[in-house]
PDB file of C-alpha atoms in Angstrom:
ATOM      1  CA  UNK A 199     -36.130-121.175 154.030  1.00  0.00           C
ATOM      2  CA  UNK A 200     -32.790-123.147 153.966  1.00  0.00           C
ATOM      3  CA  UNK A 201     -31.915-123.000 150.309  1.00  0.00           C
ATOM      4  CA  UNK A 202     -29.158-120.630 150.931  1.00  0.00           C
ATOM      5  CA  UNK A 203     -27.204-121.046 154.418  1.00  0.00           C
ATOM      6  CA  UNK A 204     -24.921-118.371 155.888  1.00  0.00           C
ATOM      7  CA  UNK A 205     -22.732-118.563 158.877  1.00  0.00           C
ATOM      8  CA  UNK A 206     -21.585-117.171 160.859  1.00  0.00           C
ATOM      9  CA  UNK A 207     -25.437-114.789 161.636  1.00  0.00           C
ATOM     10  CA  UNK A 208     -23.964-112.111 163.978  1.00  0.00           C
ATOM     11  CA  UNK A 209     -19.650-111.060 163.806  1.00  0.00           C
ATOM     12  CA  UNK A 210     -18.299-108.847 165.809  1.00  0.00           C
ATOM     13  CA  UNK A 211     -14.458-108.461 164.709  1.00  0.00           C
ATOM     14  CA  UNK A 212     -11.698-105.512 165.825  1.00  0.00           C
ATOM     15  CA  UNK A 213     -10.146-103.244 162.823  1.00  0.00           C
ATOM     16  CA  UNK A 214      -7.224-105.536 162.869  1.00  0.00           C
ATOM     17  CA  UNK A 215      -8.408-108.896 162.808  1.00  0.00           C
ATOM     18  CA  UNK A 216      -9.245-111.563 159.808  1.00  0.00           C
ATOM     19  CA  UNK A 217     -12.422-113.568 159.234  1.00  0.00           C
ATOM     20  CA  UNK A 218     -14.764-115.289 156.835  1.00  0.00           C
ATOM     21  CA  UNK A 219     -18.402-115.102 156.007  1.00  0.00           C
ATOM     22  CA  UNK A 220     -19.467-118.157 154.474  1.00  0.00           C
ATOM     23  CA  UNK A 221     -22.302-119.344 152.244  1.00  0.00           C
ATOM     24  CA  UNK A 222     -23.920-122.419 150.772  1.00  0.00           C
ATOM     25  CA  UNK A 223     -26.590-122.445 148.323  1.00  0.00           C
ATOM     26  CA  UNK A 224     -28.619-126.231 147.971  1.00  0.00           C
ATOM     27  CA  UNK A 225     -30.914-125.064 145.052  1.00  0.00           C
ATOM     28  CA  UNK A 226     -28.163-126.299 142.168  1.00  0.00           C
ATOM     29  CA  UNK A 227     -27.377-122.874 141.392  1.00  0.00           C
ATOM     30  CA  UNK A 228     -24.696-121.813 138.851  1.00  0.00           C
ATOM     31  CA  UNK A 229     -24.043-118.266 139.928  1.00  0.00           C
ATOM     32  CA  UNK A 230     -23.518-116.632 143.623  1.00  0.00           C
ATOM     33  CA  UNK A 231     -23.554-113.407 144.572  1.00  0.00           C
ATOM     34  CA  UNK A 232     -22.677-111.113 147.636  1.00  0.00           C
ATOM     35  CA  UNK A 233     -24.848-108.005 148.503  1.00  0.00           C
ATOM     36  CA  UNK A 234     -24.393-105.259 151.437  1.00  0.00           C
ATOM     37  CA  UNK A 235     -27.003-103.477 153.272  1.00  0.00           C
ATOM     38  CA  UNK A 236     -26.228-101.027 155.137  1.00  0.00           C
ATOM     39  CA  UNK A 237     -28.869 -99.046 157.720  1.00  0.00           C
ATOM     40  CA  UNK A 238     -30.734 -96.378 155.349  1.00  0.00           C
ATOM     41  CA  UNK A 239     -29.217 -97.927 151.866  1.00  0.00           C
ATOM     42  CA  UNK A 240     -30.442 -99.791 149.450  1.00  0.00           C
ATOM     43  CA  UNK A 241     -28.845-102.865 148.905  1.00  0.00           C
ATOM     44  CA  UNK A 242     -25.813-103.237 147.279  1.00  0.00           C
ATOM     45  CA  UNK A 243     -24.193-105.935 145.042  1.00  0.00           C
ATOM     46  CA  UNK A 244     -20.699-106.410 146.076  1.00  0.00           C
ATOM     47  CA  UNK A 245     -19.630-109.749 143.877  1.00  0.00           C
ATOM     48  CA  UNK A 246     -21.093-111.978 141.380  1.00  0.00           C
ATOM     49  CA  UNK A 247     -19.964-115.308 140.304  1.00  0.00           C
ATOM     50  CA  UNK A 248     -21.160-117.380 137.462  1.00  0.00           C
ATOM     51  CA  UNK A 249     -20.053-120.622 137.475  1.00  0.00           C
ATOM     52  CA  UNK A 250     -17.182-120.257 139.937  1.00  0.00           C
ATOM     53  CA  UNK A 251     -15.740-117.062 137.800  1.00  0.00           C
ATOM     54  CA  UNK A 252     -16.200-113.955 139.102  1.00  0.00           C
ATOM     55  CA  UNK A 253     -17.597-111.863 136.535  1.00  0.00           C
ATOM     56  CA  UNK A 254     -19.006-108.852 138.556  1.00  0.00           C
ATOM     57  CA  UNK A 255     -16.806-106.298 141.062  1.00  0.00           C
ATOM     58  CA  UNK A 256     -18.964-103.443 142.008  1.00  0.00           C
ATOM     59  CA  UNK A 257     -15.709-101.236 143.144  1.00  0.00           C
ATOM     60  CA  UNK A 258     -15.810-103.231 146.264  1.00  0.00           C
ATOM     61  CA  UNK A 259     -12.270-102.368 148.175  1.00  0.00           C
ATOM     62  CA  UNK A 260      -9.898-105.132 148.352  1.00  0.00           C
ATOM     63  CA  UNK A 261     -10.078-105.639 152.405  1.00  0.00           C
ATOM     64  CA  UNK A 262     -13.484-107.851 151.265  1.00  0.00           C
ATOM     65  CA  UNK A 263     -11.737-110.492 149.094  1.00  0.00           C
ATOM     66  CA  UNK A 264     -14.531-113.377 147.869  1.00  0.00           C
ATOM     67  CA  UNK A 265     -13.838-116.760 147.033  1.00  0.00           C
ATOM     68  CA  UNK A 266     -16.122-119.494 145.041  1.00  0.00           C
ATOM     69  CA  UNK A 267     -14.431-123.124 144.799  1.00  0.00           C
ATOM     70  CA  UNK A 268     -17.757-124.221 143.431  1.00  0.00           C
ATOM     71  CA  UNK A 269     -21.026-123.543 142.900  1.00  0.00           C
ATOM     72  CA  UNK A 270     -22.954-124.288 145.747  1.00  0.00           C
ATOM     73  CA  UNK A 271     -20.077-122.465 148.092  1.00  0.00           C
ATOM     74  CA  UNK A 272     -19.187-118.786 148.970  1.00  0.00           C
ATOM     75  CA  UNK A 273     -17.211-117.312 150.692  1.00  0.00           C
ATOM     76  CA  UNK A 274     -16.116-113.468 151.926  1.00  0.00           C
ATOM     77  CA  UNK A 275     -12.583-112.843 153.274  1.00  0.00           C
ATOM     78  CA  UNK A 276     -12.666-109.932 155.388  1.00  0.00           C
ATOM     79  CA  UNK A 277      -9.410-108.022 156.728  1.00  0.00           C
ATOM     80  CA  UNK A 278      -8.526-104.400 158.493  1.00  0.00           C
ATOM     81  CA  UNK A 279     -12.221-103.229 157.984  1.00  0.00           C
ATOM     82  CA  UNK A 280     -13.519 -99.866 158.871  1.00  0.00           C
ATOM     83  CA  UNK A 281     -16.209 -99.557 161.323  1.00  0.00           C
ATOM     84  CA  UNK A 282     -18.341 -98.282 158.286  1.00  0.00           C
ATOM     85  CA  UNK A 283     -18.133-101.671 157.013  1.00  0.00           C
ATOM     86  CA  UNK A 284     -20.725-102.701 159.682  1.00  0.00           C
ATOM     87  CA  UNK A 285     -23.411-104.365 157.503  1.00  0.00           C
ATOM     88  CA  UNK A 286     -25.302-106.724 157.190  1.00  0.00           C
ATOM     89  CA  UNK A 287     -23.928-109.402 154.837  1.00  0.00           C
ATOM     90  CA  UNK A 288     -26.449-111.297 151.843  1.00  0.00           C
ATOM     91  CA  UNK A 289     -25.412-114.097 150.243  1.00  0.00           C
ATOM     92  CA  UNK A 290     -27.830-115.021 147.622  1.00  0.00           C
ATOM     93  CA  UNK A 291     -27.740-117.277 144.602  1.00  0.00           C
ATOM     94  CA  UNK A 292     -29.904-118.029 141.258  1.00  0.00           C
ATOM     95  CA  UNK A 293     -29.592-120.372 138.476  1.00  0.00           C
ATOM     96  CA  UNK A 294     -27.223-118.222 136.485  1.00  0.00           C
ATOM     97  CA  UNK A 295     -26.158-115.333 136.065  1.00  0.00           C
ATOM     98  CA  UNK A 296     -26.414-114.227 132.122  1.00  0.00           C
ATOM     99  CA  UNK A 297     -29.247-114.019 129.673  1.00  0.00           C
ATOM    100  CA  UNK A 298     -33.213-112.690 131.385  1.00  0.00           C
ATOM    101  CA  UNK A 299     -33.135-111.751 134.761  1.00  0.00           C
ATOM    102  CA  UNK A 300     -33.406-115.123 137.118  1.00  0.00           C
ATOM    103  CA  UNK A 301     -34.687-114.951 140.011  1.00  0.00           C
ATOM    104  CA  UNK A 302     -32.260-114.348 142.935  1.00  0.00           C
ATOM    105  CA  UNK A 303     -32.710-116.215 146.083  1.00  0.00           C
ATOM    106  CA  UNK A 304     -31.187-114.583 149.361  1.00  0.00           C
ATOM    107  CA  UNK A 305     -29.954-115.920 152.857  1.00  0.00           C
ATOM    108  CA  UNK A 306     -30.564-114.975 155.738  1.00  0.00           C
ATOM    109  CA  UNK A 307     -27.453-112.935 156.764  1.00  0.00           C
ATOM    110  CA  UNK A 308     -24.509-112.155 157.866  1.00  0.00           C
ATOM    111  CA  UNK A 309     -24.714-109.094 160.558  1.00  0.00           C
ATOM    112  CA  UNK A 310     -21.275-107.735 161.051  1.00  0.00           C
ATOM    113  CA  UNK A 311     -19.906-105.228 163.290  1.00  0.00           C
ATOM    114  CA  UNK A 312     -16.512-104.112 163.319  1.00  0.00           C
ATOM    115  CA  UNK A 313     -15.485-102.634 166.444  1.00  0.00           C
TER     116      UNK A 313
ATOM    117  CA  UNK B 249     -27.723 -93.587 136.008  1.00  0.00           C
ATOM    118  CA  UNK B 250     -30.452 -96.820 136.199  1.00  0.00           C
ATOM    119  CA  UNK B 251     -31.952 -95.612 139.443  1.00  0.00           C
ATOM    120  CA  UNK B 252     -35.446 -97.506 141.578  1.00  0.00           C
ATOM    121  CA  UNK B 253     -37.725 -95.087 143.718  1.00  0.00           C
ATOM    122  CA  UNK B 254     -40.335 -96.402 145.996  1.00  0.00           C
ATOM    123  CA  UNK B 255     -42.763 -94.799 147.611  1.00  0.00           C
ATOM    124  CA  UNK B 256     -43.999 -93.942 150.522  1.00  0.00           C
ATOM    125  CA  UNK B 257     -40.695 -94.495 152.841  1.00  0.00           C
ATOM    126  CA  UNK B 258     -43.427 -95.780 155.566  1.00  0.00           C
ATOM    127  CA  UNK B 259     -47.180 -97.081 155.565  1.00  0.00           C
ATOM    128  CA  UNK B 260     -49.209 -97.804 158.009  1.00  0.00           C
ATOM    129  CA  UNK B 261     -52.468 -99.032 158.062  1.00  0.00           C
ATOM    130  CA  UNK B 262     -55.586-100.411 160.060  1.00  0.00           C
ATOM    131  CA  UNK B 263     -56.101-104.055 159.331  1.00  0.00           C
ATOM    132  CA  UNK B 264     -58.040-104.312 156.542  1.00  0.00           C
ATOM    133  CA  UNK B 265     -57.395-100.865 154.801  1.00  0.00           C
ATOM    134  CA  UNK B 266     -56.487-101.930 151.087  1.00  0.00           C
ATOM    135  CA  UNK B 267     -53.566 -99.791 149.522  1.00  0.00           C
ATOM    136  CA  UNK B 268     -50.769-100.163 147.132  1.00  0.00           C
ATOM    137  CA  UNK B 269     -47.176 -98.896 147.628  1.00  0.00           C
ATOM    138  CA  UNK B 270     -45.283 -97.983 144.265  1.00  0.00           C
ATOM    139  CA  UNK B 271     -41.821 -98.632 142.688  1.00  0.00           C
ATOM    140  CA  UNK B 272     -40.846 -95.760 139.883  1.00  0.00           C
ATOM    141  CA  UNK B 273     -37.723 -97.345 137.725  1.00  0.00           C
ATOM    142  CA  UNK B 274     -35.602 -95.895 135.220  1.00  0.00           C
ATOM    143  CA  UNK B 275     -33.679 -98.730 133.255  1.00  0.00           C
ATOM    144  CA  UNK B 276     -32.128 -99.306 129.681  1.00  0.00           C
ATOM    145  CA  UNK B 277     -32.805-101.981 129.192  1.00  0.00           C
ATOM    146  CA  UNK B 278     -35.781-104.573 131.617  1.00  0.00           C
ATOM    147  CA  UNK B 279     -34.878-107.594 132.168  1.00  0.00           C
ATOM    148  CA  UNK B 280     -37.135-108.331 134.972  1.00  0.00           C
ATOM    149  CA  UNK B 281     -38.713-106.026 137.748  1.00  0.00           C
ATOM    150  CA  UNK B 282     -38.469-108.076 141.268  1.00  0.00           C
ATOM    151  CA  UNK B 283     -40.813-107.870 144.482  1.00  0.00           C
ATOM    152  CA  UNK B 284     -39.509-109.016 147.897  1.00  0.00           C
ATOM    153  CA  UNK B 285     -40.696-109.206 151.662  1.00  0.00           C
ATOM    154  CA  UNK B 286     -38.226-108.428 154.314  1.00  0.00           C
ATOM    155  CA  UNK B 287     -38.630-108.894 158.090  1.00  0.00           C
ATOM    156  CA  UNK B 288     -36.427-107.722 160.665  1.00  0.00           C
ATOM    157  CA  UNK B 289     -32.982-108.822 161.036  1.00  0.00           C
ATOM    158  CA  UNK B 290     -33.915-111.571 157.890  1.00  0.00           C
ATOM    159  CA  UNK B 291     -33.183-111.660 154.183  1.00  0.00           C
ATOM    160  CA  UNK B 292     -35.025-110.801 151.663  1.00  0.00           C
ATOM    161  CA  UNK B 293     -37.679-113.283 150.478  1.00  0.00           C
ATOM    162  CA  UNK B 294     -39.116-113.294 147.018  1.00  0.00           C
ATOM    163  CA  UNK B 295     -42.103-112.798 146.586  1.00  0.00           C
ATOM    164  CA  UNK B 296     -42.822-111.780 142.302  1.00  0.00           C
ATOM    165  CA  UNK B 297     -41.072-111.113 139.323  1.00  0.00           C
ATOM    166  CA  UNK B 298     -42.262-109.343 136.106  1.00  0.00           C
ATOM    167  CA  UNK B 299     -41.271-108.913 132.969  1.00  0.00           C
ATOM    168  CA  UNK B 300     -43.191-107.610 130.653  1.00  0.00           C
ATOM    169  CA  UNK B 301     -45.863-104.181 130.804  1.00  0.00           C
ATOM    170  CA  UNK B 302     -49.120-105.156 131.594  1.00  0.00           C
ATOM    171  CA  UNK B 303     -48.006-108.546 133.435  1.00  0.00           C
ATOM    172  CA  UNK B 304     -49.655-109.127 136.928  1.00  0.00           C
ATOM    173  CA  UNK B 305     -49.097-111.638 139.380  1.00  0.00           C
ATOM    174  CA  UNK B 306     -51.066-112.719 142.703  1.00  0.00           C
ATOM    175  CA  UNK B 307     -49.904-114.250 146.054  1.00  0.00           C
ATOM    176  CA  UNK B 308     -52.732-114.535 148.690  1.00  0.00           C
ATOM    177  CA  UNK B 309     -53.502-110.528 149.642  1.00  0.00           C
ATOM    178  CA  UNK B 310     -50.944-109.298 147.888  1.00  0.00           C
ATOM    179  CA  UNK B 311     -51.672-108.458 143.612  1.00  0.00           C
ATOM    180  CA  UNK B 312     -47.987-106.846 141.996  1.00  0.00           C
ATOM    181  CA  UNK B 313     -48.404-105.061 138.066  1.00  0.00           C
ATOM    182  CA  UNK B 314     -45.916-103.355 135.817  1.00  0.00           C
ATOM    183  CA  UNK B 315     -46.053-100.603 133.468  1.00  0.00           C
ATOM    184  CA  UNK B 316     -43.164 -99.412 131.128  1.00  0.00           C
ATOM    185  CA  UNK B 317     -42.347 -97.118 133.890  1.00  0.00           C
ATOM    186  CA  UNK B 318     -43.584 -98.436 137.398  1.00  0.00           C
ATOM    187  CA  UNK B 319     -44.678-101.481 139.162  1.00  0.00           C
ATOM    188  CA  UNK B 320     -47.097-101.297 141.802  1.00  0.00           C
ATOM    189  CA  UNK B 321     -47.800-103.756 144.876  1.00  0.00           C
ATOM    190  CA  UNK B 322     -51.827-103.926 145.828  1.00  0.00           C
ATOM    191  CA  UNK B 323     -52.423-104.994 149.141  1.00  0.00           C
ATOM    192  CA  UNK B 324     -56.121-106.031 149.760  1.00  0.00           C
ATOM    193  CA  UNK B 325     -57.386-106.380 153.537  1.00  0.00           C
ATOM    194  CA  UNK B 326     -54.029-106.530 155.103  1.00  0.00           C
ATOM    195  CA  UNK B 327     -53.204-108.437 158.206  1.00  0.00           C
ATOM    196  CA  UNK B 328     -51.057-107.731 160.854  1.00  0.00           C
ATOM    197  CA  UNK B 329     -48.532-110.366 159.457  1.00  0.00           C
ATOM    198  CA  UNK B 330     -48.068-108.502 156.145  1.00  0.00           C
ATOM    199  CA  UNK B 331     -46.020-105.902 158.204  1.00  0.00           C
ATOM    200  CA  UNK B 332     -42.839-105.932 156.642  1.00  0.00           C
ATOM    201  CA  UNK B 333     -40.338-103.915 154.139  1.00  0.00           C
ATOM    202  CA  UNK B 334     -40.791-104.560 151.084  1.00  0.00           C
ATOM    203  CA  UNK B 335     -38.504-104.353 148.677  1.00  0.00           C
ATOM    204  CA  UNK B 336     -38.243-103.481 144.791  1.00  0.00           C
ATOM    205  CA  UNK B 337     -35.378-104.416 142.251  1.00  0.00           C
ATOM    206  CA  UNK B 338     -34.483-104.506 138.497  1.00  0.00           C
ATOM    207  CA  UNK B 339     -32.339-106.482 136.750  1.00  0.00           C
ATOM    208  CA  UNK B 340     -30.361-105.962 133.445  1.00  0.00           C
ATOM    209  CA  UNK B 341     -29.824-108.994 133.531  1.00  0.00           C
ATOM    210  CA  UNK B 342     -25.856-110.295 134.374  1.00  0.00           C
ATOM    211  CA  UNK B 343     -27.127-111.309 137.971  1.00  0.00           C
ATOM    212  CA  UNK B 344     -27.056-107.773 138.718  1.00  0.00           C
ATOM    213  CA  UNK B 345     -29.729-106.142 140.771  1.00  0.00           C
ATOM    214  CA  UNK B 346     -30.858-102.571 141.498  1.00  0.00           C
ATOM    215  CA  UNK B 347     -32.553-101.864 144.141  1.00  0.00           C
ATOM    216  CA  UNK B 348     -35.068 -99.666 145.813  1.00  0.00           C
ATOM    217  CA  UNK B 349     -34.859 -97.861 149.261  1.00  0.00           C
ATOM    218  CA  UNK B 350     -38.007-100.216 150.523  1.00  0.00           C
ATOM    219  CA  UNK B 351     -41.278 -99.352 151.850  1.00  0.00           C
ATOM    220  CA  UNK B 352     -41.773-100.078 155.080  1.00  0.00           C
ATOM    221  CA  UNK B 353     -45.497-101.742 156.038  1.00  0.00           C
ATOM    222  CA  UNK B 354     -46.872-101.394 159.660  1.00  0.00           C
ATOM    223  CA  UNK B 355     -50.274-103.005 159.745  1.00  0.00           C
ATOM    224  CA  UNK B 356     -52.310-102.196 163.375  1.00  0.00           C
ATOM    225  CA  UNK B 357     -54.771-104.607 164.385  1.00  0.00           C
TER     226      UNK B 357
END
């Protein structure tokens, strides 16, 4: 399935240092979203964004900062994480993001360990 | 507090051996009820959605049905390639998902 593309799969990053996940959805979605899943957890929607404007938060702390420039593009800022940050990262995307419940169409990963 | 149980945690079963794992939801307001398959170290991949009581929907072995309460997901004569978590979610709609702890499938040959 290569709808929705992530990169990089596997980050390892120190407490200290800055990188970005990045996704790209070629379905000709409207709205993007990012989910964590943590071992034992369900998972967990971080971000949603309709249309390039963010229109969900779910009390996600501000060392994960997202950015949409357009639709079919994601991305997820990450700075002075906390080794309970290690996740693993889902980008996902589906047609929009208001009205019935649309189908939501997930990447493969991010896996992210913060050491 | 919208909440998704699914039951059991863990399944196994001999190939062949028919059973059904379960998804329990408490929502407002159903604005779809969501099946996926995940393998290990992979995303989720869809498999149903439902959105009505009484709707059922069919994929090779696997049959998935809602009630105003629960959804169930039949599995008839599993193969060892079924094994997999699978995964249940509602939507409110707003994009937002709710998801279930997964069941986890181990079919022996």
């Amino acid at each position: 399935e290569t709808g929705v593309t992530q990169t990089p799969r596997h980050l390892v990053m120190g407490m200290t240092n800055k990188k970005s996940l990045k996704c790209e959805q070629h379905l000709g979605h409207n709205a993007m979203y990012w989910y964590k899943q943590s071992a034992k957890k369900p998972l967990e929607l971080m971000f949603v964004y309709n249309f390039k404007e963010q229109t969900e938060n779910n009390s996600v702390p501000s060392r994960f900062s997202p950015e949409c420039p357009n639709s079919s593009h994601l991305f997820l800022h990450l700075h002075t994480l906390q080794p309970e940050d290690s996740a693993l990262y889902l980008c996902a995307s589906s047609s929009g993001a208001r009205g019935p419940g649309n189908t939501i169409y997930f990447g493969e990963g991010s896996w992210l360990t913060v050491v | 507090e919208d909440q998704v149980t699914q039951s059991p945690e863990a399944l196994r079963l001999q190939e062949g051996e028919s059973s059904s794992l379960n998804c329990s939801y408490t929502v407002s307001g159903l604005r779809g009820l969501f099946w996926y398959r995940q393998d290990p170290g992979k995303g989720p991949e869809f498999l149903f959605t439902l959105y009505s009581a009484g709707e059922e929907k069919e994929k090779e072995r696997l049959k998935a049905t809602l009630t105003k309460k629960e959804s169930f997901l039949h599995i008839t004569a599993p193969k060892p390639e079924d094994s997999a978590t699978y995964l249940c979610a509602t939507s409110e709609g707003g994009g937002k998902l709710i998801f279930g702890q997964g069941t986890t499938l181990q079919v022996k040959p």
